Amino acid sequence: MFKKNAWENYSDAERAQLEGFAQKYRAFLDAGKTERECVQEAVRQAEACGFTNLEDAIASSHRLQPGDKVYANWMGKCIMLFKIGTAPIEQGMNILGAHIDSPRIDIKQNPLYEDGGLGYLDTHYYGGIKKYQWVAIPLAMHGVVVKKTGELVNVVIGEDESDPIVYISDLLVHLAQDQMSKTASKVIEGENLNVLIGSEPLKGEEKEPVKAALLKLLADRYGIEEEDFLSAELEIVPAGRSRDLGLDRSMIAGYGHDDRVCAYPSMAAVLDHEGVPERTLCAILTDKEEIGSVGATGMGANYFENTVAELCALCGFESNLVVRRCLRNSAMLSSDVSAGFDPLYAGVFEKKNAALLGHGVCFNKFTGRGGKSGSNDANPEYMAQIRRIMDDNGVDFQTAELGKVDAGGGGTIAYICAKYGMNVIDAGIAVLSMHAPWEVISKADLWEEYKCYCAFLKDAR
């Protein structure tokens, strides 16, 4: 079927809107390189739009009314936004769900060491990465260190132009004959993704003088002792801000498009909604999708269900049955990205069912691997409703699969939310170089995605 290039339809006025939204997204992307930072920025924007903390409503037993706007911050790593509708909440919500964790390199709990007169931090990579892409590029350190007293120290090093960066070295090509003969998965070993952080020794120190100097620096600048690494969450990410890409500035290159390019429009669609909705609106920005949605902050936990139970109670329905009805009757877009068709690697795609950059928001009826293993497979009745909503609201969209059937695969949070019986389909945009330190998206797709999410919140039933 013919896929339209979204750029062909824009007036000058809409192009200006598109560019304005792209700049807001870039600001969010640059402010939120970790899930904690994304939540902090989301809370800031939500409160600026009149959203209040759900915990305050719970503490005061405040009865929620149609039009009320609340957010729930879960462990500082997930956030849920709600706008209460006029219809009873047991009739369901319109939900947008995205994840805000991205592939990266994490610092181990016992990381600091010296070797060959150089100071290093030992690491463990997070999510699916091509390890060779992370060497010999500027890197930054983001995260928190929590002392035994409970004091939390925020760390961001490498983003300001005056900051130092950190770095992972690669073998010089002159001595790389054996390395170059290895397969891509073995060219760089996981245990060699160690971060170079210093080389100046501490004067007068005979044993590990570089490590001693680094420990003194950490103590003087941050009040951090070596043992504090045991309760730290430090992430190594690409340094620098996102950039417009292409001579025509039609694309954006940056770290973390997967999945913040869906998280920001999901949040914005709820924040920007005007008036009182009929159905309650919800945006979920969750953690740990890149490693299977596990743990207390992953979508596989019960935090969302528990929050909905609190919401139902504050709407006057303290019943587990109402919670179950609410979730069952909800409609959801699992806001996650698709693999963009890359002509340089055309062999792994089936072009008729591939996501093309610039052709609008993309719906994946199913994901998974091989025979749809681990997939949510959306009902055709729901897909028909989605088609109608997109057409009625002038949204350019396409459908896709994640490459050829036996080429690989991947998953999203869709199957987890579908366990409640709600209708769910994946809806995101095409990304080039997915999971690389710098990924690429089209501004037109970003704009159509936002329009899609706004239309869904308004019209889904």
PDB file of C-alpha atoms in Angstrom, residues 98-390:
ATOM      1  CA  ALA A  98       6.324   4.873  27.043  1.00  0.00           C
ATOM      2  CA  HIS A  99       9.656   4.073  28.674  1.00  0.00           C
ATOM      3  CA  ILE A 100      12.357   6.548  29.681  1.00  0.00           C
ATOM      4  CA  ASP A 101      15.320   4.217  30.188  1.00  0.00           C
ATOM      5  CA  SER A 102      17.782   3.877  27.319  1.00  0.00           C
ATOM      6  CA  PRO A 103      20.790   1.628  26.594  1.00  0.00           C
ATOM      7  CA  ARG A 104      23.873   2.881  28.396  1.00  0.00           C
ATOM      8  CA  ILE A 105      26.883   1.816  30.474  1.00  0.00           C
ATOM      9  CA  ASP A 106      26.465   1.509  34.240  1.00  0.00           C
ATOM     10  CA  ILE A 107      29.190   1.814  36.883  1.00  0.00           C
ATOM     11  CA  LYS A 108      29.704  -1.290  39.028  1.00  0.00           C
ATOM     12  CA  GLN A 109      29.417  -1.205  42.845  1.00  0.00           C
ATOM     13  CA  ASN A 110      33.171  -1.717  43.385  1.00  0.00           C
ATOM     14  CA  PRO A 111      34.462   0.175  40.368  1.00  0.00           C
ATOM     15  CA  LEU A 112      37.515   2.317  41.064  1.00  0.00           C
ATOM     16  CA  TYR A 113      40.962   0.950  40.234  1.00  0.00           C
ATOM     17  CA  GLU A 114      44.372   1.945  38.879  1.00  0.00           C
ATOM     18  CA  ASP A 115      46.367   0.162  36.191  1.00  0.00           C
ATOM     19  CA  GLY A 116      49.371   1.339  34.196  1.00  0.00           C
ATOM     20  CA  GLY A 117      49.271   4.746  35.814  1.00  0.00           C
ATOM     21  CA  LEU A 118      45.678   5.336  34.713  1.00  0.00           C
ATOM     22  CA  GLY A 119      42.496   5.551  36.809  1.00  0.00           C
ATOM     23  CA  TYR A 120      39.404   3.623  35.708  1.00  0.00           C
ATOM     24  CA  LEU A 121      35.818   2.839  36.670  1.00  0.00           C
ATOM     25  CA  ASP A 122      34.683  -0.736  36.035  1.00  0.00           C
ATOM     26  CA  THR A 123      31.344  -1.026  34.219  1.00  0.00           C
ATOM     27  CA  HIS A 124      28.440  -3.265  33.250  1.00  0.00           C
ATOM     28  CA  TYR A 125      26.481  -2.290  30.135  1.00  0.00           C
ATOM     29  CA  TYR A 126      22.696  -1.881  30.335  1.00  0.00           C
ATOM     30  CA  GLY A 127      20.354  -3.017  27.579  1.00  0.00           C
ATOM     31  CA  GLY A 128      21.134  -4.178  24.071  1.00  0.00           C
ATOM     32  CA  ILE A 129      24.158  -2.368  22.656  1.00  0.00           C
ATOM     33  CA  LYS A 130      26.828  -2.873  20.012  1.00  0.00           C
ATOM     34  CA  LYS A 131      29.775  -2.556  22.374  1.00  0.00           C
ATOM     35  CA  TYR A 132      32.186  -1.298  19.719  1.00  0.00           C
ATOM     36  CA  GLN A 133      30.030   1.829  19.226  1.00  0.00           C
ATOM     37  CA  TRP A 134      30.788   3.088  22.745  1.00  0.00           C
ATOM     38  CA  VAL A 135      34.573   3.380  22.529  1.00  0.00           C
ATOM     39  CA  ALA A 136      36.625   6.434  21.531  1.00  0.00           C
ATOM     40  CA  ILE A 137      33.745   8.908  21.843  1.00  0.00           C
ATOM     41  CA  PRO A 138      33.102  11.694  24.389  1.00  0.00           C
ATOM     42  CA  LEU A 139      31.132  10.368  27.344  1.00  0.00           C
ATOM     43  CA  ALA A 140      29.452  11.943  30.355  1.00  0.00           C
ATOM     44  CA  MET A 141      28.595  10.625  33.815  1.00  0.00           C
ATOM     45  CA  HIS A 142      25.098  11.133  35.239  1.00  0.00           C
ATOM     46  CA  GLY A 143      23.490   9.739  38.349  1.00  0.00           C
ATOM     47  CA  VAL A 144      23.225   9.794  42.106  1.00  0.00           C
ATOM     48  CA  VAL A 145      25.295   8.706  45.067  1.00  0.00           C
ATOM     49  CA  VAL A 146      23.368   7.999  48.267  1.00  0.00           C
ATOM     50  CA  LYS A 147      25.375   8.111  51.489  1.00  0.00           C
ATOM     51  CA  LYS A 148      24.642   5.960  54.531  1.00  0.00           C
ATOM     52  CA  THR A 149      23.026   8.999  56.125  1.00  0.00           C
ATOM     53  CA  GLY A 150      20.488   9.090  53.289  1.00  0.00           C
ATOM     54  CA  GLU A 151      21.993  12.235  51.761  1.00  0.00           C
ATOM     55  CA  LEU A 152      21.649  12.137  47.996  1.00  0.00           C
ATOM     56  CA  VAL A 153      24.413  13.622  45.836  1.00  0.00           C
ATOM     57  CA  ASN A 154      23.507  14.395  42.227  1.00  0.00           C
ATOM     58  CA  VAL A 155      26.309  13.889  39.720  1.00  0.00           C
ATOM     59  CA  VAL A 156      26.495  15.331  36.182  1.00  0.00           C
ATOM     60  CA  ILE A 157      29.978  15.511  34.671  1.00  0.00           C
ATOM     61  CA  GLY A 158      30.728  16.078  30.996  1.00  0.00           C
ATOM     62  CA  GLU A 159      27.771  18.092  29.710  1.00  0.00           C
ATOM     63  CA  ASP A 160      28.908  21.674  30.252  1.00  0.00           C
ATOM     64  CA  GLU A 161      31.514  22.942  27.785  1.00  0.00           C
ATOM     65  CA  SER A 162      33.812  23.661  30.748  1.00  0.00           C
ATOM     66  CA  ASP A 163      33.436  20.116  32.132  1.00  0.00           C
ATOM     67  CA  PRO A 164      35.875  17.300  31.562  1.00  0.00           C
ATOM     68  CA  ILE A 165      34.529  14.253  29.754  1.00  0.00           C
ATOM     69  CA  VAL A 166      35.178  10.576  30.471  1.00  0.00           C
ATOM     70  CA  TYR A 167      36.261   8.060  27.855  1.00  0.00           C
ATOM     71  CA  ILE A 168      36.596   4.391  26.874  1.00  0.00           C
ATOM     72  CA  SER A 169      39.747   3.709  24.876  1.00  0.00           C
ATOM     73  CA  ASP A 170      40.103   1.535  21.780  1.00  0.00           C
ATOM     74  CA  LEU A 171      43.127  -0.310  20.413  1.00  0.00           C
ATOM     75  CA  LEU A 172      45.174   1.640  17.896  1.00  0.00           C
ATOM     76  CA  VAL A 173      44.758   0.347  14.336  1.00  0.00           C
ATOM     77  CA  HIS A 174      48.529  -0.249  14.020  1.00  0.00           C
ATOM     78  CA  LEU A 175      48.322  -3.103  16.543  1.00  0.00           C
ATOM     79  CA  ALA A 176      44.783  -4.279  15.820  1.00  0.00           C
ATOM     80  CA  GLN A 177      45.398  -7.084  13.338  1.00  0.00           C
ATOM     81  CA  ASP A 178      43.999  -9.772  15.642  1.00  0.00           C
ATOM     82  CA  GLN A 179      41.215  -7.515  16.927  1.00  0.00           C
ATOM     83  CA  MET A 180      40.044  -6.690  13.407  1.00  0.00           C
ATOM     84  CA  SER A 181      39.680 -10.384  12.572  1.00  0.00           C
ATOM     85  CA  LYS A 182      37.120 -10.903  15.374  1.00  0.00           C
ATOM     86  CA  THR A 183      33.352 -10.822  14.922  1.00  0.00           C
ATOM     87  CA  ALA A 184      31.626  -7.546  15.806  1.00  0.00           C
ATOM     88  CA  SER A 185      30.304  -8.983  19.080  1.00  0.00           C
ATOM     89  CA  LYS A 186      33.872  -9.803  20.190  1.00  0.00           C
ATOM     90  CA  VAL A 187      35.831  -6.793  18.890  1.00  0.00           C
ATOM     91  CA  ILE A 188      35.171  -5.067  22.222  1.00  0.00           C
ATOM     92  CA  GLU A 189      34.545  -7.284  25.251  1.00  0.00           C
ATOM     93  CA  GLY A 190      32.095  -6.187  27.924  1.00  0.00           C
ATOM     94  CA  GLU A 191      34.765  -6.307  30.622  1.00  0.00           C
ATOM     95  CA  ASN A 192      36.896  -3.887  28.568  1.00  0.00           C
ATOM     96  CA  LEU A 193      34.247  -1.148  28.551  1.00  0.00           C
ATOM     97  CA  ASN A 194      35.988   0.490  31.477  1.00  0.00           C
ATOM     98  CA  VAL A 195      35.874   4.254  31.777  1.00  0.00           C
ATOM     99  CA  LEU A 196      39.072   6.296  31.882  1.00  0.00           C
ATOM    100  CA  ILE A 197      38.702   9.037  34.500  1.00  0.00           C
ATOM    101  CA  GLY A 198      42.208  10.218  35.471  1.00  0.00           C
ATOM    102  CA  SER A 199      45.989   9.930  35.305  1.00  0.00           C
ATOM    103  CA  GLU A 200      47.545  12.453  37.735  1.00  0.00           C
ATOM    104  CA  PRO A 201      49.094  10.842  40.834  1.00  0.00           C
ATOM    105  CA  LEU A 202      48.775  12.158  44.366  1.00  0.00           C
ATOM    106  CA  LYS A 203      52.137  13.526  45.413  1.00  0.00           C
ATOM    107  CA  GLY A 204      53.846  11.505  48.107  1.00  0.00           C
ATOM    108  CA  GLU A 205      51.517   8.516  47.666  1.00  0.00           C
ATOM    109  CA  GLU A 206      53.439   5.349  46.779  1.00  0.00           C
ATOM    110  CA  LYS A 207      50.603   2.812  46.524  1.00  0.00           C
ATOM    111  CA  GLU A 208      48.096   3.467  43.698  1.00  0.00           C
ATOM    112  CA  PRO A 209      48.783   7.222  43.640  1.00  0.00           C
ATOM    113  CA  VAL A 210      46.334   7.924  40.768  1.00  0.00           C
ATOM    114  CA  LYS A 211      43.495   6.158  42.568  1.00  0.00           C
ATOM    115  CA  ALA A 212      44.397   8.035  45.742  1.00  0.00           C
ATOM    116  CA  ALA A 213      44.263  11.342  43.855  1.00  0.00           C
ATOM    117  CA  LEU A 214      40.863  10.512  42.419  1.00  0.00           C
ATOM    118  CA  LEU A 215      39.497   9.565  45.839  1.00  0.00           C
ATOM    119  CA  LYS A 216      40.776  12.873  47.236  1.00  0.00           C
ATOM    120  CA  LEU A 217      39.097  14.739  44.367  1.00  0.00           C
ATOM    121  CA  LEU A 218      35.781  12.948  44.995  1.00  0.00           C
ATOM    122  CA  ALA A 219      35.993  13.681  48.723  1.00  0.00           C
ATOM    123  CA  ASP A 220      36.887  17.345  48.247  1.00  0.00           C
ATOM    124  CA  ARG A 221      34.359  18.069  45.475  1.00  0.00           C
ATOM    125  CA  TYR A 222      31.425  15.819  46.340  1.00  0.00           C
ATOM    126  CA  GLY A 223      32.050  14.540  49.870  1.00  0.00           C
ATOM    127  CA  ILE A 224      32.073  10.994  48.471  1.00  0.00           C
ATOM    128  CA  GLU A 225      34.109   8.117  49.912  1.00  0.00           C
ATOM    129  CA  GLU A 226      35.019   4.952  48.019  1.00  0.00           C
ATOM    130  CA  GLU A 227      32.460   2.939  49.998  1.00  0.00           C
ATOM    131  CA  ASP A 228      29.720   5.282  48.760  1.00  0.00           C
ATOM    132  CA  PHE A 229      29.945   3.622  45.336  1.00  0.00           C
ATOM    133  CA  LEU A 230      28.099   0.712  46.990  1.00  0.00           C
ATOM    134  CA  SER A 231      24.942   2.841  47.086  1.00  0.00           C
ATOM    135  CA  ALA A 232      25.425   4.762  43.849  1.00  0.00           C
ATOM    136  CA  GLU A 233      23.545   4.728  40.565  1.00  0.00           C
ATOM    137  CA  LEU A 234      25.954   6.194  38.017  1.00  0.00           C
ATOM    138  CA  GLU A 235      25.322   5.978  34.282  1.00  0.00           C
ATOM    139  CA  ILE A 236      27.728   6.633  31.416  1.00  0.00           C
ATOM    140  CA  VAL A 237      26.020   8.268  28.432  1.00  0.00           C
ATOM    141  CA  PRO A 238      27.179  10.141  25.314  1.00  0.00           C
ATOM    142  CA  ALA A 239      28.279  13.682  26.101  1.00  0.00           C
ATOM    143  CA  GLY A 240      26.756  16.672  24.367  1.00  0.00           C
ATOM    144  CA  ARG A 241      23.420  17.993  23.193  1.00  0.00           C
ATOM    145  CA  SER A 242      21.185  16.688  20.437  1.00  0.00           C
ATOM    146  CA  ARG A 243      21.641  18.279  17.022  1.00  0.00           C
ATOM    147  CA  ASP A 244      19.596  19.034  13.947  1.00  0.00           C
ATOM    148  CA  LEU A 245      20.650  16.606  11.219  1.00  0.00           C
ATOM    149  CA  GLY A 246      20.749  17.174   7.480  1.00  0.00           C
ATOM    150  CA  LEU A 247      21.390  20.287   5.438  1.00  0.00           C
ATOM    151  CA  ASP A 248      17.616  20.794   5.468  1.00  0.00           C
ATOM    152  CA  ARG A 249      17.430  20.301   9.269  1.00  0.00           C
ATOM    153  CA  SER A 250      14.696  17.724   8.736  1.00  0.00           C
ATOM    154  CA  MET A 251      16.033  15.233  11.307  1.00  0.00           C
ATOM    155  CA  ILE A 252      17.362  15.131  14.872  1.00  0.00           C
ATOM    156  CA  ALA A 253      20.397  13.158  16.021  1.00  0.00           C
ATOM    157  CA  GLY A 254      20.710  12.528  19.730  1.00  0.00           C
ATOM    158  CA  TYR A 255      21.050  10.061  22.583  1.00  0.00           C
ATOM    159  CA  GLY A 256      17.958   8.290  23.897  1.00  0.00           C
ATOM    160  CA  HIS A 257      15.366   8.695  21.118  1.00  0.00           C
ATOM    161  CA  ASP A 258      14.451   5.120  22.103  1.00  0.00           C
ATOM    162  CA  ASP A 259      12.129   5.774  23.838  1.00  0.00           C
ATOM    163  CA  ARG A 260      12.093   9.405  24.893  1.00  0.00           C
ATOM    164  CA  VAL A 261      10.884  10.368  21.421  1.00  0.00           C
ATOM    165  CA  CYS A 262       7.641   8.644  22.440  1.00  0.00           C
ATOM    166  CA  ALA A 263       7.754   9.594  26.125  1.00  0.00           C
ATOM    167  CA  TYR A 264       7.837  13.344  25.539  1.00  0.00           C
ATOM    168  CA  PRO A 265       4.898  13.494  23.066  1.00  0.00           C
ATOM    169  CA  SER A 266       2.909  11.163  25.362  1.00  0.00           C
ATOM    170  CA  MET A 267       3.446  13.508  28.282  1.00  0.00           C
ATOM    171  CA  ALA A 268       2.878  16.614  26.167  1.00  0.00           C
ATOM    172  CA  ALA A 269      -0.402  15.280  24.772  1.00  0.00           C
ATOM    173  CA  VAL A 270      -1.807  14.973  28.310  1.00  0.00           C
ATOM    174  CA  LEU A 271      -0.326  18.271  29.542  1.00  0.00           C
ATOM    175  CA  ASP A 272      -1.626  20.148  26.500  1.00  0.00           C
ATOM    176  CA  HIS A 273      -5.166  18.725  26.599  1.00  0.00           C
ATOM    177  CA  GLU A 274      -7.714  21.514  26.901  1.00  0.00           C
ATOM    178  CA  GLY A 275     -11.040  21.295  28.668  1.00  0.00           C
ATOM    179  CA  VAL A 276     -12.512  18.416  30.641  1.00  0.00           C
ATOM    180  CA  PRO A 277     -12.215  15.024  28.916  1.00  0.00           C
ATOM    181  CA  GLU A 278     -14.996  12.450  28.822  1.00  0.00           C
ATOM    182  CA  ARG A 279     -12.693   9.540  29.653  1.00  0.00           C
ATOM    183  CA  THR A 280      -9.851   9.927  32.148  1.00  0.00           C
ATOM    184  CA  LEU A 281      -6.535  10.523  30.389  1.00  0.00           C
ATOM    185  CA  CYS A 282      -3.275   8.894  31.458  1.00  0.00           C
ATOM    186  CA  ALA A 283       0.377   8.987  30.434  1.00  0.00           C
ATOM    187  CA  ILE A 284       2.829   6.468  31.913  1.00  0.00           C
ATOM    188  CA  LEU A 285       6.580   7.013  31.642  1.00  0.00           C
ATOM    189  CA  THR A 286       8.164   3.827  32.946  1.00  0.00           C
ATOM    190  CA  ASP A 287      11.606   2.351  33.629  1.00  0.00           C
ATOM    191  CA  LYS A 288      13.537  -0.864  32.879  1.00  0.00           C
ATOM    192  CA  GLU A 289      11.953  -1.674  29.491  1.00  0.00           C
ATOM    193  CA  GLU A 290      15.385  -2.150  27.944  1.00  0.00           C
ATOM    194  CA  ILE A 291      16.117  -5.069  30.300  1.00  0.00           C
ATOM    195  CA  GLY A 292      12.699  -6.720  30.260  1.00  0.00           C
ATOM    196  CA  SER A 293      10.489  -4.346  32.308  1.00  0.00           C
ATOM    197  CA  VAL A 294      11.664  -6.061  35.500  1.00  0.00           C
ATOM    198  CA  GLY A 295      12.177  -4.775  39.039  1.00  0.00           C
ATOM    199  CA  ALA A 296      10.127  -2.434  41.185  1.00  0.00           C
ATOM    200  CA  THR A 297      10.177   0.351  38.576  1.00  0.00           C
ATOM    201  CA  GLY A 298       9.580  -1.808  35.496  1.00  0.00           C
ATOM    202  CA  MET A 299       6.139  -2.144  33.922  1.00  0.00           C
ATOM    203  CA  GLY A 300       6.055  -5.751  35.107  1.00  0.00           C
ATOM    204  CA  ALA A 301       5.684  -4.499  38.690  1.00  0.00           C
ATOM    205  CA  ASN A 302       2.293  -3.599  40.182  1.00  0.00           C
ATOM    206  CA  TYR A 303       2.938   0.099  40.742  1.00  0.00           C
ATOM    207  CA  PHE A 304       0.616   1.199  37.932  1.00  0.00           C
ATOM    208  CA  GLU A 305      -2.233  -1.033  39.101  1.00  0.00           C
ATOM    209  CA  ASN A 306      -1.730   0.175  42.682  1.00  0.00           C
ATOM    210  CA  THR A 307      -1.802   3.815  41.562  1.00  0.00           C
ATOM    211  CA  VAL A 308      -5.007   3.239  39.591  1.00  0.00           C
ATOM    212  CA  ALA A 309      -6.523   1.729  42.762  1.00  0.00           C
ATOM    213  CA  GLU A 310      -5.634   4.913  44.670  1.00  0.00           C
ATOM    214  CA  LEU A 311      -7.105   6.995  41.861  1.00  0.00           C
ATOM    215  CA  CYS A 312     -10.344   5.005  41.874  1.00  0.00           C
ATOM    216  CA  ALA A 313     -10.634   5.432  45.641  1.00  0.00           C
ATOM    217  CA  LEU A 314     -10.213   9.192  45.352  1.00  0.00           C
ATOM    218  CA  CYS A 315     -12.912   9.189  42.673  1.00  0.00           C
ATOM    219  CA  GLY A 316     -15.270   7.523  45.173  1.00  0.00           C
ATOM    220  CA  PHE A 317     -14.874   3.869  44.148  1.00  0.00           C
ATOM    221  CA  GLU A 318     -13.039   1.858  46.803  1.00  0.00           C
ATOM    222  CA  SER A 319     -13.535  -1.499  45.135  1.00  0.00           C
ATOM    223  CA  ASN A 320     -11.077  -3.930  43.602  1.00  0.00           C
ATOM    224  CA  LEU A 321     -13.749  -4.760  41.034  1.00  0.00           C
ATOM    225  CA  VAL A 322     -13.868  -1.124  39.906  1.00  0.00           C
ATOM    226  CA  VAL A 323     -10.070  -1.142  39.484  1.00  0.00           C
ATOM    227  CA  ARG A 324     -10.282  -4.272  37.356  1.00  0.00           C
ATOM    228  CA  ARG A 325     -13.120  -2.822  35.269  1.00  0.00           C
ATOM    229  CA  CYS A 326     -11.200   0.403  34.799  1.00  0.00           C
ATOM    230  CA  LEU A 327      -8.125  -1.418  33.498  1.00  0.00           C
ATOM    231  CA  ARG A 328     -10.139  -3.851  31.375  1.00  0.00           C
ATOM    232  CA  ASN A 329     -12.120  -1.074  29.715  1.00  0.00           C
ATOM    233  CA  SER A 330      -9.110   1.123  29.017  1.00  0.00           C
ATOM    234  CA  ALA A 331      -7.590   1.710  25.589  1.00  0.00           C
ATOM    235  CA  MET A 332      -3.843   2.100  25.271  1.00  0.00           C
ATOM    236  CA  LEU A 333      -1.124   3.065  22.847  1.00  0.00           C
ATOM    237  CA  SER A 334       2.148   1.448  23.843  1.00  0.00           C
ATOM    238  CA  SER A 335       4.292   4.358  22.731  1.00  0.00           C
ATOM    239  CA  ASP A 336       7.507   2.801  21.471  1.00  0.00           C
ATOM    240  CA  VAL A 337       9.758   3.216  18.458  1.00  0.00           C
ATOM    241  CA  SER A 338      10.097   1.166  15.285  1.00  0.00           C
ATOM    242  CA  ALA A 339      13.164   0.238  13.261  1.00  0.00           C
ATOM    243  CA  GLY A 340      13.504   2.784  10.473  1.00  0.00           C
ATOM    244  CA  PHE A 341      14.182   1.404   6.998  1.00  0.00           C
ATOM    245  CA  ASP A 342      17.846   2.005   6.188  1.00  0.00           C
ATOM    246  CA  PRO A 343      18.740   1.598   2.480  1.00  0.00           C
ATOM    247  CA  LEU A 344      22.349   0.851   3.473  1.00  0.00           C
ATOM    248  CA  TYR A 345      21.149  -2.296   5.260  1.00  0.00           C
ATOM    249  CA  ALA A 346      18.092  -3.113   3.167  1.00  0.00           C
ATOM    250  CA  GLY A 347      18.672  -6.863   3.369  1.00  0.00           C
ATOM    251  CA  VAL A 348      17.241  -7.213   6.888  1.00  0.00           C
ATOM    252  CA  PHE A 349      14.012  -5.342   6.100  1.00  0.00           C
ATOM    253  CA  GLU A 350      10.884  -6.343   4.194  1.00  0.00           C
ATOM    254  CA  LYS A 351      10.265  -2.985   2.600  1.00  0.00           C
ATOM    255  CA  LYS A 352       6.465  -3.221   2.204  1.00  0.00           C
ATOM    256  CA  ASN A 353       6.204  -3.667   5.965  1.00  0.00           C
ATOM    257  CA  ALA A 354       9.029  -1.398   7.096  1.00  0.00           C
ATOM    258  CA  ALA A 355       8.784   2.000   8.801  1.00  0.00           C
ATOM    259  CA  LEU A 356      10.012   4.807   6.529  1.00  0.00           C
ATOM    260  CA  LEU A 357      11.410   8.047   7.935  1.00  0.00           C
ATOM    261  CA  GLY A 358       9.191  11.025   7.232  1.00  0.00           C
ATOM    262  CA  HIS A 359       6.067   8.945   6.594  1.00  0.00           C
ATOM    263  CA  GLY A 360       4.338   9.550   9.899  1.00  0.00           C
ATOM    264  CA  VAL A 361       3.588   7.715  13.104  1.00  0.00           C
ATOM    265  CA  CYS A 362       4.005   3.946  12.926  1.00  0.00           C
ATOM    266  CA  PHE A 363       1.701   1.223  14.284  1.00  0.00           C
ATOM    267  CA  ASN A 364       3.125  -2.219  15.015  1.00  0.00           C
ATOM    268  CA  LYS A 365       0.244  -4.680  15.336  1.00  0.00           C
ATOM    269  CA  PHE A 366       2.718  -7.119  16.851  1.00  0.00           C
ATOM    270  CA  THR A 367       6.396  -7.269  17.814  1.00  0.00           C
ATOM    271  CA  GLY A 368       8.262 -10.241  19.292  1.00  0.00           C
ATOM    272  CA  ARG A 369      10.643 -12.642  17.575  1.00  0.00           C
ATOM    273  CA  GLY A 370      10.226 -15.266  14.876  1.00  0.00           C
ATOM    274  CA  GLY A 371       6.715 -16.608  15.307  1.00  0.00           C
ATOM    275  CA  LYS A 372       5.599 -13.523  17.294  1.00  0.00           C
ATOM    276  CA  SER A 373       7.178 -14.919  20.457  1.00  0.00           C
ATOM    277  CA  GLY A 374       6.811 -12.556  23.419  1.00  0.00           C
ATOM    278  CA  SER A 375       4.438 -10.282  21.503  1.00  0.00           C
ATOM    279  CA  ASN A 376       1.214  -8.450  22.033  1.00  0.00           C
ATOM    280  CA  ASP A 377      -0.886  -8.996  18.881  1.00  0.00           C
ATOM    281  CA  ALA A 378      -3.533  -6.285  18.658  1.00  0.00           C
ATOM    282  CA  ASN A 379      -7.113  -7.148  17.675  1.00  0.00           C
ATOM    283  CA  PRO A 380      -8.212  -6.074  14.173  1.00  0.00           C
ATOM    284  CA  GLU A 381     -11.296  -4.407  15.682  1.00  0.00           C
ATOM    285  CA  TYR A 382      -8.981  -2.142  17.666  1.00  0.00           C
ATOM    286  CA  MET A 383      -6.776  -1.496  14.655  1.00  0.00           C
ATOM    287  CA  ALA A 384      -9.876  -0.441  12.717  1.00  0.00           C
ATOM    288  CA  GLN A 385     -10.767   2.059  15.456  1.00  0.00           C
ATOM    289  CA  ILE A 386      -7.215   3.429  15.386  1.00  0.00           C
ATOM    290  CA  ARG A 387      -7.346   3.823  11.588  1.00  0.00           C
ATOM    291  CA  ARG A 388     -10.589   5.762  11.878  1.00  0.00           C
ATOM    292  CA  ILE A 389      -9.199   8.082  14.559  1.00  0.00           C
ATOM    293  CA  MET A 390      -6.089   8.813  12.497  1.00  0.00           C
TER     294      MET A 390
END
